[in-house]
mmCIF file of C-alpha atoms in Angstrom:
data_model
loop_
_atom_site.group_PDB
_atom_site.id
_atom_site.type_symbol
_atom_site.label_atom_id
_atom_site.label_comp_id
_atom_site.label_asym_id
_atom_site.label_seq_id
_atom_site.Cartn_x
_atom_site.Cartn_y
_atom_site.Cartn_z
ATOM 1 C CA MET A 1 -0.034 0.131 -0.043
ATOM 2 C CA GLY A 2 1.286 3.500 -0.954
ATOM 3 C CA LYS A 3 1.900 6.395 1.386
ATOM 4 C CA ILE A 4 -0.850 9.014 1.013
ATOM 5 C CA ILE A 5 -1.513 12.322 2.554
ATOM 6 C CA LEU A 6 -4.949 14.031 3.005
ATOM 7 C CA THR A 7 -5.249 17.456 4.631
ATOM 8 C CA GLY A 8 -7.048 20.595 4.172
ATOM 9 C CA ASP A 9 -8.546 23.844 5.440
ATOM 10 C CA ARG A 10 -12.097 25.448 5.798
ATOM 11 C CA PRO A 11 -12.462 28.446 3.361
ATOM 12 C CA THR A 12 -13.815 30.967 5.901
ATOM 13 C CA GLY A 13 -11.172 33.619 5.310
ATOM 14 C CA LYS A 14 -7.632 34.036 4.192
ATOM 15 C CA LEU A 15 -5.084 31.726 5.731
ATOM 16 C CA HIS A 16 -2.833 33.149 8.436
ATOM 17 C CA ILE A 17 0.678 32.395 9.757
ATOM 18 C CA GLY A 18 -0.807 30.008 12.331
ATOM 19 C CA HIS A 19 -1.905 27.786 9.392
ATOM 20 C CA TYR A 20 1.432 28.143 7.837
ATOM 21 C CA VAL A 21 3.714 27.015 10.640
ATOM 22 C CA GLY A 22 1.047 24.615 11.894
ATOM 23 C CA SER A 23 0.622 22.769 8.582
ATOM 24 C CA LEU A 24 1.156 24.693 5.376
ATOM 25 C CA ARG A 25 4.998 24.817 5.592
ATOM 26 C CA ARG A 26 5.056 21.126 6.643
ATOM 27 C CA ARG A 27 2.802 20.124 3.588
ATOM 28 C CA VAL A 28 5.197 21.833 1.110
ATOM 29 C CA GLU A 29 8.186 19.923 2.762
ATOM 30 C CA LEU A 30 6.365 16.662 2.538
ATOM 31 C CA GLN A 31 5.298 17.406 -1.025
ATOM 32 C CA ASN A 32 9.010 17.953 -1.984
ATOM 33 C CA SER A 33 10.276 14.971 -0.011
ATOM 34 C CA GLY A 34 9.289 12.325 -2.631
ATOM 35 C CA GLU A 35 8.211 10.033 0.301
ATOM 36 C CA PHE A 36 4.512 10.036 -0.624
ATOM 37 C CA ASP A 37 2.763 8.496 -3.496
ATOM 38 C CA GLU A 38 -0.233 10.840 -3.357
ATOM 39 C CA ILE A 39 -0.996 14.061 -1.667
ATOM 40 C CA PHE A 40 -4.460 15.308 -1.555
ATOM 41 C CA ILE A 41 -5.128 18.930 -0.256
ATOM 42 C CA MET A 42 -8.901 19.727 0.357
ATOM 43 C CA ILE A 43 -10.523 23.126 0.429
ATOM 44 C CA ALA A 44 -13.366 21.905 2.973
ATOM 45 C CA ASP A 45 -16.293 24.140 1.716
ATOM 46 C CA ALA A 46 -18.936 21.689 2.728
ATOM 47 C CA GLN A 47 -17.494 21.513 6.129
ATOM 48 C CA ALA A 48 -17.332 25.359 6.251
ATOM 49 C CA LEU A 49 -21.189 25.487 5.627
ATOM 50 C CA THR A 50 -21.968 23.399 8.636
ATOM 51 C CA ASP A 51 -21.659 26.652 10.682
ATOM 52 C CA ASN A 52 -22.138 29.211 7.731
ATOM 53 C CA ALA A 53 -25.261 27.842 6.114
ATOM 54 C CA ASP A 54 -26.859 31.294 6.316
ATOM 55 C CA ASN A 55 -23.831 32.893 4.686
ATOM 56 C CA PRO A 56 -22.809 30.736 1.660
ATOM 57 C CA GLU A 57 -21.368 33.676 -0.052
ATOM 58 C CA LYS A 58 -18.623 33.954 2.630
ATOM 59 C CA VAL A 59 -17.587 30.340 1.847
ATOM 60 C CA ARG A 60 -17.797 30.733 -1.878
ATOM 61 C CA GLN A 61 -15.662 33.933 -1.934
ATOM 62 C CA ASN A 62 -12.995 32.448 0.175
ATOM 63 C CA ILE A 63 -12.482 29.329 -1.827
ATOM 64 C CA ILE A 64 -10.237 31.349 -4.163
ATOM 65 C CA GLU A 65 -8.403 32.931 -1.300
ATOM 66 C CA VAL A 66 -7.387 29.574 0.204
ATOM 67 C CA ALA A 67 -6.450 28.373 -3.227
ATOM 68 C CA LEU A 68 -4.212 31.417 -3.723
ATOM 69 C CA ASP A 69 -2.577 30.850 -0.309
ATOM 70 C CA TYR A 70 -1.881 27.310 -0.985
ATOM 71 C CA LEU A 71 -0.222 27.937 -4.329
ATOM 72 C CA ALA A 72 1.664 31.040 -2.930
ATOM 73 C CA CYS A 73 3.027 28.802 -0.048
ATOM 74 C CA GLY A 74 4.486 26.435 -2.722
ATOM 75 C CA LEU A 75 1.994 23.742 -2.974
ATOM 76 C CA ASP A 76 2.443 22.431 -6.642
ATOM 77 C CA PRO A 77 -0.559 21.120 -8.591
ATOM 78 C CA SER A 78 1.890 18.786 -10.429
ATOM 79 C CA LYS A 79 2.913 17.166 -7.172
ATOM 80 C CA SER A 80 -0.266 17.630 -4.967
ATOM 81 C CA THR A 81 -4.043 17.299 -5.881
ATOM 82 C CA LEU A 82 -5.877 20.391 -4.867
ATOM 83 C CA PHE A 83 -9.604 19.973 -4.688
ATOM 84 C CA ILE A 84 -12.902 21.216 -3.453
ATOM 85 C CA GLN A 85 -14.764 19.003 -0.992
ATOM 86 C CA SER A 86 -18.339 19.681 -2.195
ATOM 87 C CA GLN A 87 -17.377 18.620 -5.732
ATOM 88 C CA ILE A 88 -16.848 15.030 -4.428
ATOM 89 C CA PRO A 89 -20.328 13.589 -3.784
ATOM 90 C CA GLN A 90 -18.825 10.204 -2.528
ATOM 91 C CA LEU A 91 -17.892 11.945 0.648
ATOM 92 C CA THR A 92 -21.424 12.736 1.540
ATOM 93 C CA GLU A 93 -22.351 8.996 1.001
ATOM 94 C CA LEU A 94 -19.515 7.620 3.116
ATOM 95 C CA SER A 95 -20.478 10.014 5.792
ATOM 96 C CA PHE A 96 -23.977 8.697 5.894
ATOM 97 C CA TYR A 97 -22.797 5.121 6.239
ATOM 98 C CA TYR A 98 -20.255 5.917 9.006
ATOM 99 C CA MET A 99 -22.960 7.767 11.076
ATOM 100 C CA ASN A 100 -24.386 4.275 11.935
ATOM 101 C CA LEU A 101 -20.988 3.352 13.482
ATOM 102 C CA VAL A 102 -20.846 6.308 15.967
ATOM 103 C CA THR A 103 -23.043 7.180 18.991
ATOM 104 C CA VAL A 104 -24.279 10.648 19.891
ATOM 105 C CA SER A 105 -22.548 10.264 23.301
ATOM 106 C CA ARG A 106 -19.227 9.724 21.578
ATOM 107 C CA LEU A 107 -19.624 12.817 19.455
ATOM 108 C CA GLN A 108 -20.476 14.754 22.546
ATOM 109 C CA ARG A 109 -17.272 13.579 24.331
ATOM 110 C CA ASN A 110 -15.153 14.816 21.365
ATOM 111 C CA PRO A 111 -12.946 17.595 23.055
ATOM 112 C CA THR A 112 -12.502 19.495 19.683
ATOM 113 C CA VAL A 113 -16.209 19.546 19.008
ATOM 114 C CA LYS A 114 -16.919 20.589 22.610
ATOM 115 C CA SER A 115 -14.535 23.569 22.381
ATOM 116 C CA GLU A 116 -15.640 24.505 18.900
ATOM 117 C CA ILE A 117 -19.355 24.492 20.065
ATOM 118 C CA ALA A 118 -18.351 26.571 23.179
ATOM 119 C CA MET A 119 -16.349 29.162 21.115
ATOM 120 C CA ARG A 120 -19.370 29.711 18.758
ATOM 121 C CA ASN A 121 -21.873 29.853 21.608
ATOM 122 C CA PHE A 122 -24.165 27.193 20.015
ATOM 123 C CA GLU A 123 -25.462 25.831 23.295
ATOM 124 C CA THR A 124 -28.565 23.864 22.320
ATOM 125 C CA SER A 125 -28.731 25.303 18.718
ATOM 126 C CA ILE A 126 -26.033 23.122 17.312
ATOM 127 C CA PRO A 127 -26.402 22.470 13.592
ATOM 128 C CA VAL A 128 -26.472 18.702 13.006
ATOM 129 C CA GLY A 129 -23.992 19.002 10.283
ATOM 130 C CA PHE A 130 -21.580 20.809 12.513
ATOM 131 C CA PHE A 131 -22.216 18.367 15.461
ATOM 132 C CA THR A 132 -21.262 15.460 13.097
ATOM 133 C CA TYR A 133 -18.262 16.967 11.295
ATOM 134 C CA PRO A 134 -15.825 14.362 12.927
ATOM 135 C CA ILE A 135 -17.737 11.728 10.925
ATOM 136 C CA SER A 136 -17.467 13.940 7.775
ATOM 137 C CA GLN A 137 -13.860 14.319 8.557
ATOM 138 C CA ALA A 138 -13.446 10.552 8.665
ATOM 139 C CA ALA A 139 -15.055 10.181 5.303
ATOM 140 C CA ASP A 140 -12.605 12.736 3.829
ATOM 141 C CA ILE A 141 -9.479 10.862 5.147
ATOM 142 C CA THR A 142 -10.702 7.427 4.381
ATOM 143 C CA ALA A 143 -12.027 8.304 0.856
ATOM 144 C CA PHE A 144 -8.467 8.690 -0.269
ATOM 145 C CA LYS A 145 -6.914 5.881 1.935
ATOM 146 C CA ALA A 146 -4.699 8.482 3.652
ATOM 147 C CA THR A 147 -1.923 6.903 5.714
ATOM 148 C CA THR A 148 -0.887 10.384 7.075
ATOM 149 C CA VAL A 149 -2.777 13.398 8.242
ATOM 150 C CA PRO A 150 -0.636 16.381 8.960
ATOM 151 C CA VAL A 151 -2.615 18.734 11.320
ATOM 152 C CA GLY A 152 -2.156 20.812 14.564
ATOM 153 C CA GLU A 153 -2.541 19.273 17.950
ATOM 154 C CA ASP A 154 -6.140 20.577 18.410
ATOM 155 C CA GLN A 155 -7.077 17.990 15.664
ATOM 156 C CA GLU A 156 -5.820 14.879 17.509
ATOM 157 C CA PRO A 157 -9.238 14.056 18.932
ATOM 158 C CA MET A 158 -10.691 14.253 15.471
ATOM 159 C CA ILE A 159 -8.030 11.792 13.983
ATOM 160 C CA GLU A 160 -8.554 9.555 16.814
ATOM 161 C CA GLN A 161 -12.277 9.426 16.063
ATOM 162 C CA THR A 162 -11.477 8.617 12.501
ATOM 163 C CA ARG A 163 -9.346 5.722 13.663
ATOM 164 C CA GLU A 164 -12.280 4.474 15.696
ATOM 165 C CA ILE A 165 -14.617 4.498 12.778
ATOM 166 C CA VAL A 166 -11.969 2.638 10.693
ATOM 167 C CA ARG A 167 -11.586 -0.089 13.256
ATOM 168 C CA LYS A 168 -15.359 -0.427 13.795
ATOM 169 C CA PHE A 169 -16.035 -0.585 10.086
ATOM 170 C CA ASN A 170 -13.350 -3.128 9.379
ATOM 171 C CA SER A 171 -14.473 -5.281 12.293
ATOM 172 C CA VAL A 172 -17.998 -5.462 11.015
ATOM 173 C CA TYR A 173 -17.589 -5.402 7.323
ATOM 174 C CA GLY A 174 -14.140 -6.650 6.772
ATOM 175 C CA GLU A 175 -10.808 -4.867 6.010
ATOM 176 C CA ALA A 176 -11.697 -2.112 3.400
ATOM 177 C CA LEU A 177 -10.536 1.064 5.226
ATOM 178 C CA VAL A 178 -7.098 2.392 6.155
ATOM 179 C CA GLU A 179 -6.284 3.662 9.642
ATOM 180 C CA PRO A 180 -4.494 7.019 9.422
ATOM 181 C CA ASP A 181 -1.469 8.268 11.407
ATOM 182 C CA ILE A 182 -1.435 11.795 12.593
ATOM 183 C CA LEU A 183 1.549 13.907 11.857
ATOM 184 C CA LEU A 184 2.083 16.860 14.213
ATOM 185 C CA PRO A 185 4.437 19.901 13.703
ATOM 186 C CA ASP A 186 7.971 18.979 14.975
ATOM 187 C CA ASN A 187 8.515 22.335 16.428
ATOM 188 C CA GLN A 188 6.647 22.803 19.698
ATOM 189 C CA ALA A 189 5.980 26.459 19.131
ATOM 190 C CA CYS A 190 4.116 25.577 15.897
ATOM 191 C CA LEU A 191 1.564 23.282 17.493
ATOM 192 C CA ARG A 192 -0.705 26.209 18.259
ATOM 193 C CA LEU A 193 0.566 29.691 17.424
ATOM 194 C CA PRO A 194 -1.218 32.210 19.724
ATOM 195 C CA GLY A 195 -2.789 35.295 18.363
ATOM 196 C CA THR A 196 -1.086 38.629 18.336
ATOM 197 C CA ASP A 197 -3.056 39.575 21.375
ATOM 198 C CA GLY A 198 -1.589 36.751 23.378
ATOM 199 C CA LYS A 199 -4.821 34.703 23.282
ATOM 200 C CA ALA A 200 -4.378 30.926 23.135
ATOM 201 C CA LYS A 201 -5.400 30.636 19.539
ATOM 202 C CA MET A 202 -5.048 32.729 16.441
ATOM 203 C CA SER A 203 -8.473 33.124 15.022
ATOM 204 C CA LYS A 204 -10.050 34.990 12.153
ATOM 205 C CA SER A 205 -13.148 35.731 14.380
ATOM 206 C CA LEU A 206 -10.834 37.276 17.071
ATOM 207 C CA GLY A 207 -9.153 39.562 14.790
ATOM 208 C CA ASN A 208 -5.574 38.498 16.194
ATOM 209 C CA CYS A 209 -4.162 37.138 12.892
ATOM 210 C CA ILE A 210 -1.224 37.897 10.659
ATOM 211 C CA TYR A 211 -2.393 36.805 7.308
ATOM 212 C CA LEU A 212 -0.106 35.219 4.619
ATOM 213 C CA SER A 213 -1.444 37.793 2.205
ATOM 214 C CA ASP A 214 -1.001 40.885 4.492
ATOM 215 C CA SER A 215 1.339 43.551 3.005
ATOM 216 C CA GLU A 216 4.667 44.490 4.381
ATOM 217 C CA ASP A 217 3.179 47.470 6.230
ATOM 218 C CA GLU A 218 0.216 45.439 7.672
ATOM 219 C CA VAL A 219 2.605 42.859 9.135
ATOM 220 C CA LYS A 220 4.848 45.450 10.620
ATOM 221 C CA LYS A 221 1.925 47.264 12.231
ATOM 222 C CA LYS A 222 0.597 43.881 13.852
ATOM 223 C CA VAL A 223 3.946 42.865 14.934
ATOM 224 C CA MET A 224 4.872 46.181 16.586
ATOM 225 C CA SER A 225 1.561 46.008 18.594
ATOM 226 C CA MET A 226 1.925 42.569 19.629
ATOM 227 C CA TYR A 227 1.387 41.437 23.240
ATOM 228 C CA THR A 228 4.659 40.917 25.356
ATOM 229 C CA ASP A 229 5.320 40.672 28.950
ATOM 230 C CA PRO A 230 2.909 43.256 30.693
ATOM 231 C CA ASN A 231 5.487 43.601 33.604
ATOM 232 C CA HIS A 232 8.110 44.539 31.304
ATOM 233 C CA LEU A 233 7.579 48.275 31.629
ATOM 234 C CA MET A 234 11.211 49.655 31.364
ATOM 235 C CA VAL A 235 13.993 48.427 29.224
ATOM 236 C CA SER A 236 16.017 47.817 32.240
ATOM 237 C CA ASP A 237 13.257 45.488 33.785
ATOM 238 C CA PRO A 238 13.686 41.662 33.711
ATOM 239 C CA GLY A 239 11.365 40.225 31.224
ATOM 240 C CA GLN A 240 9.451 37.060 30.952
ATOM 241 C CA VAL A 241 9.959 34.818 27.853
ATOM 242 C CA GLU A 242 7.264 32.166 28.742
ATOM 243 C CA GLY A 243 3.893 33.261 27.485
ATOM 244 C CA ASN A 244 5.544 36.171 25.598
ATOM 245 C CA THR A 245 3.949 36.123 22.204
ATOM 246 C CA VAL A 246 6.822 37.748 20.459
ATOM 247 C CA PHE A 247 9.302 35.052 21.603
ATOM 248 C CA THR A 248 6.697 32.322 20.895
ATOM 249 C CA TYR A 249 6.737 33.580 17.203
ATOM 250 C CA LEU A 250 10.504 33.710 17.165
ATOM 251 C CA ASP A 251 10.564 30.162 18.311
ATOM 252 C CA ALA A 252 8.412 29.128 15.420
ATOM 253 C CA PHE A 253 10.075 31.248 12.708
ATOM 254 C CA CYS A 254 13.574 32.346 13.365
ATOM 255 C CA LYS A 255 16.741 30.624 12.304
ATOM 256 C CA GLU A 256 20.325 31.054 13.501
ATOM 257 C CA GLU A 257 21.223 32.680 10.116
ATOM 258 C CA ASP A 258 18.572 35.422 10.819
ATOM 259 C CA PHE A 259 20.810 36.659 13.642
ATOM 260 C CA LYS A 260 23.654 37.245 11.258
ATOM 261 C CA GLU A 261 21.433 39.022 8.788
ATOM 262 C CA TYR A 262 19.308 41.112 11.057
ATOM 263 C CA LEU A 263 20.571 41.097 14.728
ATOM 264 C CA PRO A 264 24.271 40.480 14.651
ATOM 265 C CA ASP A 265 24.682 41.381 18.316
ATOM 266 C CA TYR A 266 23.469 37.934 19.299
ATOM 267 C CA LYS A 267 24.412 34.559 18.177
ATOM 268 C CA ASN A 268 21.225 32.904 18.577
ATOM 269 C CA LEU A 269 17.632 32.824 20.172
ATOM 270 C CA ASP A 270 18.859 31.426 23.483
ATOM 271 C CA GLU A 271 21.188 34.393 23.920
ATOM 272 C CA LEU A 272 18.614 36.800 22.894
ATOM 273 C CA LYS A 273 16.185 35.311 25.548
ATOM 274 C CA GLU A 274 18.805 35.286 28.286
ATOM 275 C CA HIS A 275 19.395 39.071 27.712
ATOM 276 C CA TYR A 276 15.608 39.910 27.794
ATOM 277 C CA GLN A 277 15.234 37.785 31.016
ATOM 278 C CA ARG A 278 17.980 39.535 32.984
ATOM 279 C CA GLY A 279 16.799 43.021 31.889
ATOM 280 C CA GLY A 280 18.390 45.655 29.453
ATOM 281 C CA LEU A 281 16.479 44.698 26.258
ATOM 282 C CA GLY A 282 13.450 46.600 25.085
ATOM 283 C CA ASP A 283 10.510 45.053 23.435
ATOM 284 C CA VAL A 284 10.856 47.284 20.465
ATOM 285 C CA LYS A 285 14.185 45.914 19.560
ATOM 286 C CA VAL A 286 12.895 42.289 19.782
ATOM 287 C CA LYS A 287 9.807 43.181 17.675
ATOM 288 C CA ARG A 288 11.898 44.764 15.024
ATOM 289 C CA PHE A 289 13.848 41.526 14.760
ATOM 290 C CA LEU A 290 10.734 39.574 14.591
ATOM 291 C CA ASN A 291 9.370 41.791 11.819
ATOM 292 C CA SER A 292 12.515 41.337 9.890
ATOM 293 C CA VAL A 293 12.237 37.479 10.173
ATOM 294 C CA LEU A 294 8.530 37.361 9.153
ATOM 295 C CA GLN A 295 9.051 39.751 6.271
ATOM 296 C CA ALA A 296 11.725 37.452 4.917
ATOM 297 C CA GLU A 297 9.628 34.427 5.325
ATOM 298 C CA LEU A 298 6.383 36.048 3.733
ATOM 299 C CA GLU A 299 7.947 38.039 0.836
ATOM 300 C CA PRO A 300 8.324 35.160 -1.483
ATOM 301 C CA ILE A 301 4.774 33.942 -0.575
ATOM 302 C CA ARG A 302 3.344 37.403 -1.324
ATOM 303 C CA LYS A 303 5.223 37.519 -4.637
ATOM 304 C CA ARG A 304 3.926 34.137 -5.761
ATOM 305 C CA ARG A 305 0.306 35.195 -4.764
ATOM 306 C CA LYS A 306 0.471 38.116 -6.956
ATOM 307 C CA GLU A 307 1.527 35.981 -9.901
ATOM 308 C CA TYR A 308 -1.428 33.624 -9.436
ATOM 309 C CA GLU A 309 -3.846 36.574 -8.806
ATOM 310 C CA ALA A 310 -3.012 37.702 -12.320
ATOM 311 C CA ASP A 311 -4.607 34.627 -13.758
ATOM 312 C CA ILE A 312 -7.612 33.495 -11.663
ATOM 313 C CA PRO A 313 -9.218 31.375 -14.375
ATOM 314 C CA TYR A 314 -6.074 29.158 -14.409
ATOM 315 C CA VAL A 315 -6.369 28.793 -10.581
ATOM 316 C CA TYR A 316 -9.918 27.577 -11.014
ATOM 317 C CA GLN A 317 -8.849 25.162 -13.703
ATOM 318 C CA ILE A 318 -6.268 23.620 -11.252
ATOM 319 C CA LEU A 319 -9.156 23.123 -8.775
ATOM 320 C CA LYS A 320 -11.389 21.621 -11.404
ATOM 321 C CA GLU A 321 -8.732 19.074 -12.628
ATOM 322 C CA GLY A 322 -7.826 18.265 -8.966
ATOM 323 C CA SER A 323 -11.432 17.716 -8.089
ATOM 324 C CA GLN A 324 -11.919 15.406 -11.073
ATOM 325 C CA LYS A 325 -8.879 13.326 -9.916
ATOM 326 C CA ALA A 326 -10.105 13.357 -6.267
ATOM 327 C CA GLU A 327 -13.579 12.196 -7.265
ATOM 328 C CA ALA A 328 -12.063 9.230 -9.239
ATOM 329 C CA ALA A 329 -10.056 8.242 -6.161
ATOM 330 C CA ALA A 330 -13.156 8.516 -3.746
ATOM 331 C CA ALA A 331 -15.347 6.600 -6.127
ATOM 332 C CA ALA A 332 -12.997 3.655 -6.155
ATOM 333 C CA THR A 333 -13.010 3.628 -2.180
ATOM 334 C CA LEU A 334 -16.819 4.007 -2.215
ATOM 335 C CA LYS A 335 -17.036 0.859 -4.454
ATOM 336 C CA GLU A 336 -15.058 -1.036 -2.110
ATOM 337 C CA VAL A 337 -17.009 0.033 0.873
ATOM 338 C CA LYS A 338 -20.302 -0.881 -0.731
ATOM 339 C CA GLU A 339 -18.850 -4.181 -1.682
ATOM 340 C CA ALA A 340 -17.747 -4.732 1.963
ATOM 341 C CA MET A 341 -21.242 -3.762 3.228
ATOM 342 C CA LYS A 342 -22.839 -5.884 0.606
ATOM 343 C CA ILE A 343 -24.981 -3.209 -0.831
ATOM 344 C CA ASN A 344 -23.623 -3.371 -4.339
ATOM 345 C CA TYR A 345 -26.650 -5.127 -5.462
ATOM 346 C CA PHE A 346 -26.538 -4.672 -9.236
ATOM 347 C CA ASP A 347 -22.865 -5.832 -9.264
ATOM 348 C CA ASP A 348 -23.254 -8.706 -7.073
ATOM 349 C CA VAL A 349 -23.438 -11.575 -9.673
ATOM 350 C CA GLU A 350 -23.240 -14.109 -6.961
ATOM 351 C CA LEU A 351 -26.196 -12.766 -5.095
ATOM 352 C CA ILE A 352 -28.404 -12.491 -8.130
ATOM 353 C CA GLY A 353 -27.472 -16.019 -9.195
ATOM 354 C CA GLU A 354 -28.251 -17.484 -5.897
ATOM 355 C CA GLN A 355 -31.669 -15.775 -5.739
ATOM 356 C CA ALA A 356 -32.468 -16.734 -9.215
ATOM 357 C CA LYS A 357 -31.861 -20.468 -8.221
ATOM 358 C CA ARG A 358 -33.854 -20.065 -4.917
ATOM 359 C CA PHE A 359 -36.994 -18.611 -6.626
ATOM 360 C CA LYS A 360 -36.681 -21.073 -9.519
ATOM 361 C CA GLY A 361 -36.673 -23.851 -6.999
ATOM 362 C CA GLN A 362 -40.014 -22.649 -5.592
ATOM 363 C CA GLU A 363 -41.842 -23.167 -8.995
#
């Protein structure tokens, strides 16, 4: 069996640097590693509609934004299959069959679902589609027989639920589905990048994001207003590194060579942290360094995005061809699933033959 990746994002807005360090940068590395036979990258519009059903235009308009961010980051349509979830009808059918393998109480215990429901203040008004999206996600993953799913740590409960569904299906119907492995970021700071305001999660709805498509000036403005140590009032004051958003971002982004280029007074990040902790290093200097590091990382992304923005019909053609390829793969899996469940009536020659003999014998 080949090594296959499935991952994706909801098109509810432009992608930000939390997406980038949490998964996008790694996806490009994996794509270019040559280790995987297939890489499927999904724009999860159907999933986005589960909590945006009253605002479909928001989802519709953001499909192109996500596609542009993908291509700008270096995802290559000749190496990775970029597709739109709603264009693969087989995913809906698989979700329907998997619903019979999961209890309501199990969905209610899913930590990711619980936190997302609380964040959106759904309480008792939870859309059924949103409540069952772990099942939909299992369909997405298994449809392409993904062996590896690169995601942030907040998605671990979702992948575990997929594994449970796979094990349940295979135990009832026979070995038809592949159990996936999760691939987390290897940099601890990248597991969940906080918002610029120091909140636990970078979120479009909280307005605390640095977007991949932000201009140079927008990035600088956001960096210079970032949350740091509230007790570090004077340059001479000792500062705290833990929980300091600026240093968390440096953990995620900066490399040793960045110091030679932008801050030659220090050899590495450890030395910078040590100075900040003992006092004598101001927040502005550290923020300026972070700005230089981020600008260097984001500039090639911005440049590629502009190139793709100049030919939007070509971007849609990439998505169309990717969706056609993805549908063919999902259709093959669905065929195997229906065979395993013995609901492939018209293709089951043995069933038809047996029943023909049985009814003939009653004459």
